[in-house]
Amino acid sequence: MSSRRDPVRLAVRLSLATPLVALLAACGGSPTGPSAGPQPGPDPAPAPVASLRAAAASRGLSYGCAVGAAQLVEDAAFASLVARECGIVVPVSELKWQALRPTEASFNFVGSDRVMRFAEENGLRMRGHTLVWHEALPGWFAGSATPANAAALLDDHIATVVGRYAGRVHSWDVVNEAVEPAHGRADGLRDTPWLRLLGPEYIDHAFRAAAAADPSAVLVYNENWLEYSTSAPKRRAVLELLRGMRSRGVPVHALGIQAHLNPRHTLDVAGLRAFVDEVAALGLQVIVTEMDVTDEALPGDPAVRDEAVAELYSRFLGAVLGQTRTTTVITWGLSDRYTWLNTARPREDGLPVRALPFDQGLGQKAAYQAVGRSLSQAPAR
Ligand code: XIL
């Protein structure tokens, strides 16, 4: 891509040049010295990104990351990086049933309260993840939940958890990963404990309960595997689900696109663009909720790997940020020091994964610049 045809970089060059011109004029000098000819000089480096938070805010977007409560408590350097780079955080696991519900009769809010306190002390928003998911259910769940008590169990959970933070949470992932066309149902829903207990109505039910507990939160349907050339059936089923919910007056406000990106699969940029446009046409926001890049299929060389990771971030964000109803971008972690991919998707060569904007030493990587540029060059909203 030629920077001379790139209006953003051109604007950067002009804005960098202006003060120099003024300074030289004030000193009686000229901006064009003896070696300066009519040819433009080498392209200046792209404008440095002050922070991902600022890059996003410059376009009316929010940027943030998933964090663990323990990371914030035990790692001061990491915590201040989060506070500097993010406008919003989400607890990675502290709001899942497994963490919140040690027993059927009790709630444990220690971890989620810590993340909330960190957010509020640092002027960040917090989002909630997640109220209904087929994973991260506590051990007691299978033995206790029955078709007769499941609705009350769900209502009580949502009223207690959402109610505790009412008015303080930006958005809730109310239902996570409920669609799986490969499970063979006509409605495309995934076969989950919640579906077996309550039928397909569990989704509407959960959204209504969340809206009752916090009328100010953005209520999100969150889904994975939406971005690839093999994702068309899932995108169709998700659109059907959202369309049905809207037509029934269910309070769903946004689609969450997880965006666990993997260069092993073919990113379907055109399909993704069309999809976010269709979601927007339903009157919904789009939130990128869990973005990271699995590097298992990339070469070991860190420089080569980092460029490939950065390039995938750029292509994905280019596809979704063109739609101005995309409001928020969250990465699933901020530094390679803490990424679930080291255990979930370890590399065969045993090298640590390089999935996120910052490396293990909290240094910026190519991914940081790629995410920063994608945010700061997105159309304003
Ligand atoms: C992951 C966490 O990052 C891990 O630490 C945990 O062991 C498993 O869950 N999709 C989701 C997230 O919606 O909740 C998952 O988080 C990653 C995939």
GROMACS .gro file of C-alpha atoms and ligand atoms in nm:
model
  399
    1MET     CA    1   0.000   0.000   0.000
    2SER     CA    2   0.145   0.336  -0.097
    3SER     CA    3   0.138   0.584   0.187
    4ARG     CA    4   0.109   0.869  -0.065
    5ARG     CA    5  -0.240   0.752  -0.152
    6ASP     CA    6  -0.331   0.696   0.211
    7PRO     CA    7  -0.525   1.002   0.333
    8VAL     CA    8  -0.464   0.929   0.700
    9ARG     CA    9  -0.088   0.905   0.662
   10LEU     CA   10  -0.096   1.215   0.441
   11ALA     CA   11  -0.284   1.401   0.712
   12VAL     CA   12  -0.024   1.282   0.962
   13ARG     CA   13   0.257   1.412   0.740
   14LEU     CA   14   0.088   1.749   0.704
   15SER     CA   15   0.019   1.785   1.071
   16LEU     CA   16   0.378   1.690   1.155
   17ALA     CA   17   0.512   1.933   0.896
   18THR     CA   18   0.309   2.234   1.006
   19PRO     CA   19   0.483   2.316   1.335
   20LEU     CA   20   0.824   2.280   1.170
   21VAL     CA   21   0.725   2.528   0.899
   22ALA     CA   22   0.601   2.773   1.160
   23LEU     CA   23   0.915   2.731   1.369
   24LEU     CA   24   1.149   2.788   1.076
   25ALA     CA   25   0.948   3.087   0.954
   26ALA     CA   26   0.972   3.241   1.300
   27CYS     CA   27   1.351   3.196   1.291
   28GLY     CA   28   1.371   3.350   0.945
   29GLY     CA   29   1.463   3.014   0.792
   30SER     CA   30   1.311   2.803   0.523
   31PRO     CA   31   1.164   2.455   0.558
   32THR     CA   32   1.347   2.349   0.244
   33GLY     CA   33   1.721   2.324   0.303
   34PRO     CA   34   1.982   2.273   0.034
   35SER     CA   35   1.927   1.899   0.013
   36ALA     CA   36   1.551   1.930  -0.005
   37GLY     CA   37   1.426   1.905  -0.361
   38PRO     CA   38   1.083   1.874  -0.511
   39GLN     CA   39   1.080   1.496  -0.444
   40PRO     CA   40   0.895   1.396  -0.129
   41GLY     CA   41   1.130   1.251   0.131
   42PRO     CA   42   1.105   0.899   0.267
   43ASP     CA   43   0.772   0.819   0.423
   44PRO     CA   44   0.768   0.914   0.788
   45ALA     CA   45   0.677   0.641   1.030
   46PRO     CA   46   0.303   0.618   1.096
   47ALA     CA   47   0.189   0.839   1.382
   48PRO     CA   48   0.276   0.668   1.709
   49VAL     CA   49  -0.024   0.541   1.899
   50ALA     CA   50  -0.044   0.719   2.238
   51SER     CA   51  -0.253   0.435   2.380
   52LEU     CA   52  -0.507   0.193   2.239
   53ARG     CA   53  -0.763   0.367   2.457
   54ALA     CA   54  -0.682   0.704   2.295
   55ALA     CA   55  -0.667   0.557   1.945
   56ALA     CA   56  -1.016   0.412   1.995
   57ALA     CA   57  -1.155   0.724   2.160
   58SER     CA   58  -1.036   0.939   1.869
   59ARG     CA   59  -1.295   0.756   1.656
   60GLY     CA   60  -1.571   0.729   1.916
   61LEU     CA   61  -1.478   0.366   1.991
   62SER     CA   62  -1.386   0.190   2.316
   63TYR     CA   63  -1.091  -0.044   2.353
   64GLY     CA   64  -1.029  -0.280   2.641
   65CYS     CA   65  -0.916  -0.625   2.744
   66ALA     CA   66  -1.002  -0.927   2.955
   67VAL     CA   67  -0.818  -0.944   3.287
   68GLY     CA   68  -0.796  -1.181   3.580
   69ALA     CA   69  -0.843  -1.040   3.929
   70ALA     CA   70  -0.520  -1.205   4.048
   71GLN     CA   71  -0.319  -1.039   3.770
   72LEU     CA   72  -0.438  -0.697   3.887
   73VAL     CA   73  -0.359  -0.769   4.251
   74GLU     CA   74  -0.024  -0.941   4.206
   75ASP     CA   75   0.130  -0.767   3.906
   76ALA     CA   76   0.146  -0.390   3.952
   77ALA     CA   77   0.328  -0.327   3.623
   78PHE     CA   78   0.065  -0.518   3.430
   79ALA     CA   79  -0.217  -0.346   3.619
   80SER     CA   80  -0.084  -0.002   3.530
   81LEU     CA   81  -0.048  -0.106   3.167
   82VAL     CA   82  -0.415  -0.208   3.167
   83ALA     CA   83  -0.513   0.124   3.326
   84ARG     CA   84  -0.312   0.316   3.064
   85GLU     CA   85  -0.418   0.124   2.754
   86CYS     CA   86  -0.781   0.036   2.823
   87GLY     CA   87  -1.110   0.216   2.854
   88ILE     CA   88  -1.294  -0.101   2.956
   89VAL     CA   89  -1.213  -0.437   3.114
   90VAL     CA   90  -1.392  -0.769   3.147
   91PRO     CA   91  -1.316  -1.039   3.406
   92VAL     CA   92  -1.187  -1.341   3.217
   93SER     CA   93  -1.354  -1.601   3.442
   94GLU     CA   94  -1.467  -1.434   3.765
   95LEU     CA   95  -1.827  -1.389   3.648
   96LYS     CA   96  -1.874  -1.743   3.518
   97TRP     CA   97  -2.095  -1.980   3.717
   98GLN     CA   98  -1.798  -2.196   3.811
   99ALA     CA   99  -1.633  -1.901   3.987
  100LEU     CA  100  -1.944  -1.738   4.131
  101ARG     CA  101  -2.132  -2.044   4.252
  102PRO     CA  102  -1.917  -2.268   4.475
  103THR     CA  103  -2.240  -2.427   4.600
  104GLU     CA  104  -2.599  -2.406   4.490
  105ALA     CA  105  -2.685  -2.189   4.789
  106SER     CA  106  -2.393  -1.945   4.777
  107PHE     CA  107  -2.227  -1.678   4.566
  108ASN     CA  108  -1.861  -1.575   4.574
  109PHE     CA  109  -1.805  -1.224   4.442
  110VAL     CA  110  -1.448  -1.176   4.565
  111GLY     CA  111  -1.288  -1.190   4.220
  112SER     CA  112  -1.549  -0.993   4.028
  113ASP     CA  113  -1.562  -0.725   4.301
  114ARG     CA  114  -1.185  -0.685   4.267
  115VAL     CA  115  -1.208  -0.626   3.894
  116MET     CA  116  -1.499  -0.386   3.943
  117ARG     CA  117  -1.303  -0.192   4.206
  118PHE     CA  118  -0.998  -0.174   3.980
  119ALA     CA  119  -1.214  -0.046   3.695
  120GLU     CA  120  -1.385   0.218   3.906
  121GLU     CA  121  -1.063   0.334   4.073
  122ASN     CA  122  -0.902   0.383   3.734
  123GLY     CA  123  -1.196   0.537   3.550
  124LEU     CA  124  -1.257   0.232   3.330
  125ARG     CA  125  -1.585   0.063   3.245
  126MET     CA  126  -1.642  -0.305   3.322
  127ARG     CA  127  -1.834  -0.551   3.110
  128GLY     CA  128  -1.978  -0.880   3.232
  129HIS     CA  129  -1.908  -1.227   3.091
  130THR     CA  130  -2.119  -1.445   3.099
  131LEU     CA  131  -2.460  -1.538   3.245
  132VAL     CA  132  -2.554  -1.843   3.037
  133TRP     CA  133  -2.296  -2.075   2.883
  134HIS     CA  134  -2.273  -2.451   2.842
  135GLU     CA  135  -1.916  -2.442   2.980
  136ALA     CA  136  -1.779  -2.334   3.318
  137LEU     CA  137  -2.078  -2.474   3.506
  138PRO     CA  138  -1.999  -2.582   3.864
  139GLY     CA  139  -1.979  -2.949   3.953
  140TRP     CA  140  -2.306  -2.942   4.150
  141PHE     CA  141  -2.506  -2.812   3.852
  142ALA     CA  142  -2.566  -3.141   3.670
  143GLY     CA  143  -2.692  -3.311   3.986
  144SER     CA  144  -2.915  -3.024   4.100
  145ALA     CA  145  -3.066  -2.854   3.795
  146THR     CA  146  -3.391  -3.011   3.672
  147PRO     CA  147  -3.654  -2.903   3.419
  148ALA     CA  148  -3.871  -2.813   3.718
  149ASN     CA  149  -3.622  -2.583   3.894
  150ALA     CA  150  -3.401  -2.455   3.611
  151ALA     CA  151  -3.601  -2.138   3.537
  152ALA     CA  152  -3.593  -2.034   3.903
  153LEU     CA  153  -3.223  -2.119   3.925
  154LEU     CA  154  -3.147  -1.904   3.622
  155ASP     CA  155  -3.370  -1.617   3.739
  156ASP     CA  156  -3.211  -1.617   4.083
  157HIS     CA  157  -2.860  -1.623   3.935
  158ILE     CA  158  -2.926  -1.337   3.697
  159ALA     CA  159  -3.114  -1.124   3.950
  160THR     CA  160  -2.836  -1.168   4.207
  161VAL     CA  161  -2.535  -1.123   3.979
  162VAL     CA  162  -2.667  -0.856   3.745
  163GLY     CA  163  -2.846  -0.685   4.033
  164ARG     CA  164  -2.526  -0.662   4.237
  165TYR     CA  165  -2.356  -0.448   3.972
  166ALA     CA  166  -2.665  -0.276   3.831
  167GLY     CA  167  -2.588   0.064   3.682
  168ARG     CA  168  -2.211  -0.004   3.692
  169VAL     CA  169  -2.167  -0.252   3.408
  170HIS     CA  170  -2.127  -0.137   3.048
  171SER     CA  171  -2.262  -0.455   2.890
  172TRP     CA  172  -2.343  -0.815   2.975
  173ASP     CA  173  -2.275  -1.121   2.763
  174VAL     CA  174  -2.613  -1.264   2.857
  175VAL     CA  175  -2.591  -1.580   2.649
  176ASN     CA  176  -2.266  -1.722   2.513
  177GLU     CA  177  -2.221  -1.962   2.219
  178ALA     CA  178  -2.581  -2.085   2.192
  179VAL     CA  179  -2.563  -2.153   1.817
  180GLU     CA  180  -2.401  -2.458   1.656
  181PRO     CA  181  -2.550  -2.560   1.321
  182ALA     CA  182  -2.340  -2.877   1.326
  183HIS     CA  183  -2.565  -3.007   1.606
  184GLY     CA  184  -2.829  -3.056   1.340
  185ARG     CA  185  -3.132  -2.876   1.483
  186ALA     CA  186  -3.354  -2.680   1.244
  187ASP     CA  187  -3.315  -2.366   1.456
  188GLY     CA  188  -2.935  -2.401   1.459
  189LEU     CA  189  -2.918  -2.402   1.839
  190ARG     CA  190  -2.642  -2.586   2.021
  191ASP     CA  191  -2.738  -2.885   2.232
  192THR     CA  192  -2.662  -2.758   2.583
  193PRO     CA  193  -2.775  -2.827   2.940
  194TRP     CA  194  -2.983  -2.507   2.929
  195LEU     CA  195  -3.156  -2.612   2.608
  196ARG     CA  196  -3.230  -2.956   2.747
  197LEU     CA  197  -3.364  -2.809   3.073
  198LEU     CA  198  -3.569  -2.517   2.940
  199GLY     CA  199  -3.605  -2.557   2.565
  200PRO     CA  200  -3.509  -2.285   2.314
  201GLU     CA  201  -3.696  -2.024   2.523
  202TYR     CA  202  -3.404  -2.014   2.767
  203ILE     CA  203  -3.239  -1.747   2.554
  204ASP     CA  204  -3.531  -1.500   2.557
  205HIS     CA  205  -3.583  -1.580   2.923
  206ALA     CA  206  -3.226  -1.490   3.017
  207PHE     CA  207  -3.233  -1.160   2.829
  208ARG     CA  208  -3.562  -1.058   2.991
  209ALA     CA  209  -3.425  -1.142   3.336
  210ALA     CA  210  -3.107  -0.943   3.270
  211ALA     CA  211  -3.303  -0.638   3.150
  212ALA     CA  212  -3.517  -0.652   3.462
  213ALA     CA  213  -3.208  -0.668   3.686
  214ASP     CA  214  -3.019  -0.384   3.510
  215PRO     CA  215  -3.218  -0.177   3.262
  216SER     CA  216  -2.910   0.033   3.179
  217ALA     CA  217  -2.671  -0.242   3.065
  218VAL     CA  218  -2.617  -0.322   2.697
  219LEU     CA  219  -2.734  -0.681   2.662
  220VAL     CA  220  -2.521  -0.889   2.430
  221TYR     CA  221  -2.561  -1.219   2.250
  222ASN     CA  222  -2.200  -1.346   2.224
  223GLU     CA  223  -2.078  -1.598   1.967
  224ASN     CA  224  -1.761  -1.760   1.834
  225TRP     CA  225  -1.647  -1.882   1.492
  226LEU     CA  226  -1.821  -1.615   1.285
  227GLU     CA  227  -1.533  -1.491   1.070
  228TYR     CA  228  -1.422  -1.775   0.847
  229SER     CA  229  -1.506  -1.905   0.502
  230THR     CA  230  -1.667  -2.206   0.678
  231SER     CA  231  -1.876  -1.983   0.908
  232ALA     CA  232  -2.161  -1.896   0.671
  233PRO     CA  233  -2.412  -2.144   0.825
  234LYS     CA  234  -2.335  -2.012   1.173
  235ARG     CA  235  -2.369  -1.650   1.062
  236ARG     CA  236  -2.707  -1.735   0.906
  237ALA     CA  237  -2.829  -1.912   1.221
  238VAL     CA  238  -2.713  -1.624   1.444
  239LEU     CA  239  -2.895  -1.373   1.223
  240GLU     CA  240  -3.209  -1.587   1.242
  241LEU     CA  241  -3.183  -1.604   1.619
  242LEU     CA  242  -3.134  -1.227   1.652
  243ARG     CA  243  -3.412  -1.149   1.405
  244GLY     CA  244  -3.650  -1.372   1.600
  245MET     CA  245  -3.555  -1.211   1.930
  246ARG     CA  246  -3.606  -0.862   1.788
  247SER     CA  247  -3.945  -0.960   1.646
  248ARG     CA  248  -4.052  -1.097   1.986
  249GLY     CA  249  -3.945  -0.776   2.159
  250VAL     CA  250  -3.664  -0.946   2.351
  251PRO     CA  251  -3.421  -0.687   2.496
  252VAL     CA  252  -3.108  -0.778   2.298
  253HIS     CA  253  -2.892  -0.477   2.213
  254ALA     CA  254  -2.571  -0.607   2.063
  255LEU     CA  255  -2.398  -0.899   1.900
  256GLY     CA  256  -2.065  -0.997   2.051
  257ILE     CA  257  -1.819  -1.134   1.797
  258GLN     CA  258  -1.558  -1.324   1.997
  259ALA     CA  259  -1.291  -1.315   1.725
  260HIS     CA  260  -1.050  -1.581   1.847
  261LEU     CA  261  -0.861  -1.550   1.520
  262ASN     CA  262  -0.650  -1.827   1.372
  263PRO     CA  263  -0.444  -1.789   1.054
  264ARG     CA  264  -0.496  -2.160   0.991
  265HIS     CA  265  -0.849  -2.075   0.871
  266THR     CA  266  -0.949  -1.843   0.587
  267LEU     CA  267  -1.085  -1.510   0.705
  268ASP     CA  268  -1.399  -1.428   0.506
  269VAL     CA  269  -1.368  -1.050   0.488
  270ALA     CA  270  -1.658  -0.998   0.248
  271GLY     CA  271  -1.886  -1.235   0.441
  272LEU     CA  272  -1.795  -1.067   0.768
  273ARG     CA  273  -1.860  -0.717   0.633
  274ALA     CA  274  -2.200  -0.821   0.499
  275PHE     CA  275  -2.278  -0.993   0.829
  276VAL     CA  276  -2.202  -0.693   1.051
  277ASP     CA  277  -2.408  -0.476   0.815
  278GLU     CA  278  -2.702  -0.715   0.855
  279VAL     CA  279  -2.663  -0.716   1.233
  280ALA     CA  280  -2.655  -0.335   1.230
  281ALA     CA  281  -2.967  -0.330   1.011
  282LEU     CA  282  -3.147  -0.516   1.291
  283GLY     CA  283  -3.076  -0.211   1.510
  284LEU     CA  284  -2.801  -0.385   1.707
  285GLN     CA  285  -2.451  -0.276   1.805
  286VAL     CA  286  -2.153  -0.497   1.735
  287ILE     CA  287  -1.892  -0.555   2.006
  288VAL     CA  288  -1.570  -0.744   1.937
  289THR     CA  289  -1.558  -0.928   2.268
  290GLU     CA  290  -1.259  -1.166   2.286
  291MET     CA  291  -1.012  -1.090   2.009
  292ASP     CA  292  -0.676  -1.266   2.001
  293VAL     CA  293  -0.467  -1.453   1.744
  294THR     CA  294  -0.369  -1.817   1.782
  295ASP     CA  295  -0.016  -1.850   1.644
  296GLU     CA  296   0.009  -2.231   1.651
  297ALA     CA  297   0.036  -2.252   1.270
  298LEU     CA  298   0.290  -1.968   1.231
  299PRO     CA  299   0.670  -1.995   1.211
  300GLY     CA  300   0.868  -1.977   1.534
  301ASP     CA  301   1.074  -1.668   1.439
  302PRO     CA  302   0.924  -1.394   1.657
  303ALA     CA  303   0.957  -1.119   1.396
  304VAL     CA  304   0.788  -1.325   1.124
  305ARG     CA  305   0.525  -1.446   1.366
  306ASP     CA  306   0.451  -1.100   1.501
  307GLU     CA  307   0.400  -0.961   1.150
  308ALA     CA  308   0.156  -1.239   1.060
  309VAL     CA  309  -0.036  -1.191   1.384
  310ALA     CA  310  -0.050  -0.814   1.326
  311GLU     CA  311  -0.166  -0.860   0.970
  312LEU     CA  312  -0.457  -1.080   1.080
  313TYR     CA  313  -0.562  -0.826   1.342
  314SER     CA  314  -0.560  -0.553   1.074
  315ARG     CA  315  -0.763  -0.755   0.824
  316PHE     CA  316  -1.022  -0.856   1.081
  317LEU     CA  317  -1.061  -0.507   1.225
  318GLY     CA  318  -1.074  -0.356   0.876
  319ALA     CA  319  -1.376  -0.577   0.808
  320VAL     CA  320  -1.572  -0.500   1.124
  321LEU     CA  321  -1.480  -0.136   1.195
  322GLY     CA  322  -1.613  -0.012   0.860
  323GLN     CA  323  -1.958  -0.052   1.014
  324THR     CA  324  -2.012   0.240   1.253
  325ARG     CA  325  -2.241   0.036   1.477
  326THR     CA  326  -1.931  -0.152   1.586
  327THR     CA  327  -1.865   0.034   1.909
  328THR     CA  328  -1.614  -0.159   2.117
  329VAL     CA  329  -1.309  -0.379   2.069
  330ILE     CA  330  -1.189  -0.608   2.348
  331THR     CA  331  -0.882  -0.831   2.329
  332TRP     CA  332  -0.880  -1.152   2.537
  333GLY     CA  333  -0.585  -1.035   2.742
  334LEU     CA  334  -0.339  -0.753   2.679
  335SER     CA  335   0.005  -0.911   2.717
  336ASP     CA  336   0.141  -1.252   2.620
  337ARG     CA  337   0.231  -1.277   2.989
  338TYR     CA  338  -0.132  -1.379   3.045
  339THR     CA  339  -0.300  -1.555   2.757
  340TRP     CA  340  -0.521  -1.861   2.778
  341LEU     CA  341  -0.370  -1.977   2.445
  342ASN     CA  342  -0.052  -2.102   2.613
  343THR     CA  343  -0.263  -2.382   2.756
  344ALA     CA  344  -0.561  -2.391   2.517
  345ARG     CA  345  -0.352  -2.372   2.196
  346PRO     CA  346   0.012  -2.445   2.281
  347ARG     CA  347   0.265  -2.444   1.998
  348GLU     CA  348   0.417  -2.773   1.890
  349ASP     CA  349   0.770  -2.624   1.914
  350GLY     CA  350   0.704  -2.537   2.279
  351LEU     CA  351   0.769  -2.164   2.228
  352PRO     CA  352   0.540  -1.932   2.422
  353VAL     CA  353   0.256  -1.794   2.211
  354ARG     CA  354   0.267  -1.433   2.088
  355ALA     CA  355  -0.106  -1.365   2.060
  356LEU     CA  356  -0.164  -1.019   2.205
  357PRO     CA  357  -0.060  -0.653   2.160
  358PHE     CA  358   0.216  -0.667   2.428
  359ASP     CA  359   0.485  -0.931   2.471
  360GLN     CA  360   0.567  -1.111   2.794
  361GLY     CA  361   0.796  -0.825   2.903
  362LEU     CA  362   0.511  -0.578   2.845
  363GLY     CA  363   0.679  -0.438   2.533
  364GLN     CA  364   0.470  -0.333   2.235
  365LYS     CA  365   0.462  -0.568   1.939
  366ALA     CA  366   0.358  -0.526   1.575
  367ALA     CA  367   0.012  -0.634   1.691
  368TYR     CA  368  -0.007  -0.323   1.908
  369GLN     CA  369   0.060  -0.096   1.613
  370ALA     CA  370  -0.183  -0.291   1.396
  371VAL     CA  371  -0.466  -0.268   1.646
  372GLY     CA  372  -0.384   0.097   1.719
  373ARG     CA  373  -0.380   0.194   1.354
  374SER     CA  374  -0.700   0.002   1.280
  375LEU     CA  375  -0.874   0.186   1.563
  376SER     CA  376  -0.738   0.530   1.483
  377GLN     CA  377  -0.810   0.496   1.111
  378ALA     CA  378  -1.164   0.362   1.152
  379PRO     CA  379  -1.447   0.583   1.033
  380ALA     CA  380  -1.557   0.814   1.315
  381ARG     CA  381  -1.871   0.716   1.504
  382XIL     C1  382  -1.151  -1.902   2.865
  382XIL     C2  383  -1.051  -1.843   2.964
  382XIL     O1  384  -0.969  -1.752   2.897
  382XIL     C3  385  -0.970  -1.952   3.024
  382XIL     O2  386  -0.884  -1.900   3.122
  382XIL     C4  387  -1.059  -2.059   3.081
  382XIL     O3  388  -0.982  -2.165   3.125
  382XIL     C5  389  -1.157  -2.108   2.977
  382XIL     O4  390  -1.229  -1.999   2.926
  382XIL     N1  391  -1.472  -1.827   2.477
  382XIL     C6  392  -1.523  -1.763   2.587
  382XIL     C7  393  -1.436  -1.739   2.705
  382XIL     O5  394  -1.636  -1.716   2.583
  382XIL     O6  395  -1.507  -1.742   2.825
  382XIL     C8  396  -1.323  -1.838   2.713
  382XIL     O7  397  -1.237  -1.801   2.819
  382XIL     C9  398  -1.251  -1.846   2.580
  382XIL    C10  399  -1.343  -1.891   2.471
   0.00000   0.00000   0.00000
